[in-house]
Amino acid sequence: MAAAEQSNCLACIPENFSVSFLPIADQISTKSMQRGLNYYQQGYIHEVTLQFPTVSAKCWPSLRKNNSPHRLSLDLDVDRIKYAYCSCKAGLSGKCSHIIGLIKTLQGFKLHNFKEIPSDLSSTSMPQQWNKPRGDKILPVPISQVVVARPTEQRKRKPIQCHTNMNYKLPRVDLGKSSNSTGHTTPA
């Protein structure tokens, strides 16, 4: 076997590279596929290196942020992935969501026509990610339609609803006159 050469050139990755290259692709759950896609989209996969036939990377943990990143590794062949490894608990089987995230990352590089693996950008080299408005996700509604309740289906209390009669007319308040205890108004 020839010595692995250090090259971040993506020419050795097939154009149709996808999750179907895994030998156990039919055993991957929809949840793992969605989580892997999220790892790719949110930038959890980093330090991707390619020493053909091995691709290695790291993935930030999604729950315990203080833990060290998971180590990922893929051994490639022409039309399949021979071996997949992740340092997480489910990674020995080669079908964890971190592996899916690495495959989606490589797919993304190919789809965006990168010739080689881009270097990781530092946070100061990218646009700021905080304090960005989320858009109009919560639409305004009249107060009579607001329901205050816990988000779960198994509630112990009934939801609080507005009981305002929107057709009720408030009495007119006249600020220019004062009233006495008999209810008669006198000019100010």
Coordinates of N, CA and C in Angstrom, one line a residue, residues 4-8 10 12-13 17 44-59 70-76 81 83-87 98-99 101-103 105-106 109 117-118 120:
A4 N 0.2 7.3 2.7 CA -0.9 8.3 2.5 C -0.2 9.6 2.3
E5 N -0.7 10.4 1.4 CA -0.1 11.7 1.1 C -1.0 12.8 1.7
Q6 N -0.4 13.8 2.2 CA -1.1 14.9 2.8 C -1.6 15.8 1.7
S7 N -2.9 15.8 1.5 CA -3.5 16.6 0.4 C -4.9 17.0 0.8
N8 N -5.2 18.2 0.8 CA -6.6 18.6 1.1 C -7.4 18.8 -0.2
L10 N -9.9 17.9 -3.0 CA -11.1 17.1 -3.0 C -11.4 16.3 -4.3
C12 N -10.2 13.5 -5.1 CA -10.3 12.1 -4.9 C -11.7 11.7 -4.3
I13 N -12.5 12.7 -3.9 CA -13.9 12.4 -3.4 C -14.8 12.3 -4.6
F17 N -20.7 11.5 -3.9 CA -20.5 11.1 -2.6 C -21.7 11.4 -1.7
Y44 N -20.5 22.6 13.3 CA -20.0 21.8 14.4 C -18.8 21.0 13.9
I45 N -18.7 20.6 12.6 CA -17.6 19.9 12.0 C -16.5 20.8 11.7
H46 N -15.3 20.5 12.2 CA -14.2 21.4 11.9 C -12.9 20.6 11.9
E47 N -11.8 21.3 11.5 CA -10.5 20.6 11.3 C -10.5 19.4 10.4
V48 N -11.2 19.6 9.3 CA -11.3 18.5 8.3 C -10.0 18.4 7.6
T49 N -9.4 17.2 7.6 CA -8.2 17.0 6.8 C -8.3 15.7 6.0
L50 N -7.6 15.7 4.9 CA -7.7 14.6 3.9 C -6.3 14.0 3.6
Q51 N -6.1 12.8 4.0 CA -4.8 12.1 3.7 C -5.4 10.8 3.0
F52 N -5.5 10.9 1.7 CA -6.2 9.9 1.0 C -5.6 8.5 1.3
P53 N -6.4 7.5 1.7 CA -7.8 7.4 1.6 C -8.5 7.7 2.9
T54 N -7.9 8.4 3.9 CA -8.5 8.7 5.1 C -8.9 10.2 5.2
V55 N -10.1 10.4 5.7 CA -10.6 11.7 6.0 C -10.8 11.8 7.5
S56 N -10.2 12.8 8.1 CA -10.4 12.9 9.6 C -10.9 14.3 9.9
A57 N -11.6 14.4 11.0 CA -12.2 15.7 11.4 C -12.5 15.7 12.9
K58 N -13.0 16.8 13.4 CA -13.5 16.9 14.8 C -14.9 17.5 14.7
C59 N -15.7 17.1 15.7 CA -17.1 17.6 15.8 C -17.3 18.0 17.3
H70 N -15.4 15.4 19.5 CA -15.4 14.0 19.0 C -14.4 13.9 17.9
R71 N -13.6 12.8 17.8 CA -12.7 12.6 16.7 C -13.4 11.7 15.7
L72 N -13.4 12.1 14.4 CA -14.1 11.4 13.3 C -13.1 10.9 12.3
S73 N -13.3 9.8 11.7 CA -12.4 9.2 10.7 C -13.2 8.4 9.7
L74 N -12.9 8.6 8.4 CA -13.5 7.8 7.4 C -12.4 7.2 6.5
D75 N -12.5 5.9 6.2 CA -11.6 5.3 5.2 C -12.3 5.1 3.9
L76 N -11.9 5.8 2.8 CA -12.6 5.8 1.6 C -12.1 4.8 0.6
I81 N -17.5 3.7 1.5 CA -16.7 4.0 2.7 C -16.4 2.7 3.4
Y83 N -14.6 2.1 6.2 CA -14.6 2.2 7.6 C -14.9 3.5 8.1
A84 N -15.8 3.6 9.1 CA -16.2 4.9 9.7 C -16.0 4.8 11.2
Y85 N -15.4 5.8 11.9 CA -15.2 5.8 13.3 C -15.5 7.1 13.9
C86 N -16.1 7.1 15.1 CA -16.3 8.3 15.8 C -16.0 8.0 17.3
S87 N -15.5 8.9 18.0 CA -15.1 8.7 19.4 C -16.3 8.8 20.4
H98 N -22.6 12.2 14.0 CA -21.4 12.9 13.8 C -20.8 12.5 12.5
I99 N -20.8 11.2 12.2 CA -20.3 10.7 10.9 C -21.2 11.2 9.8
G101 N -22.7 14.0 9.8 CA -22.3 15.4 9.6 C -21.1 15.6 8.8
L102 N -20.1 14.7 9.0 CA -18.8 14.7 8.3 C -19.1 14.4 6.8
I103 N -20.0 13.4 6.5 CA -20.3 13.1 5.1 C -21.0 14.3 4.5
T105 N -20.7 17.4 5.3 CA -19.7 18.4 5.1 C -18.9 18.2 3.8
L106 N -18.5 17.0 3.6 CA -17.8 16.7 2.4 C -18.7 16.9 1.1
F109 N -18.9 20.6 0.5 CA -17.7 21.0 -0.2 C -17.7 20.7 -1.7
I117 N -10.2 21.4 0.6 CA -10.9 21.6 1.9 C -10.5 23.0 2.4
P118 N -11.5 23.9 2.7 CA -11.2 25.2 3.1 C -10.7 25.2 4.6
D120 N -10.4 26.4 8.4 CA -11.3 26.9 9.4 C -11.1 28.4 9.6

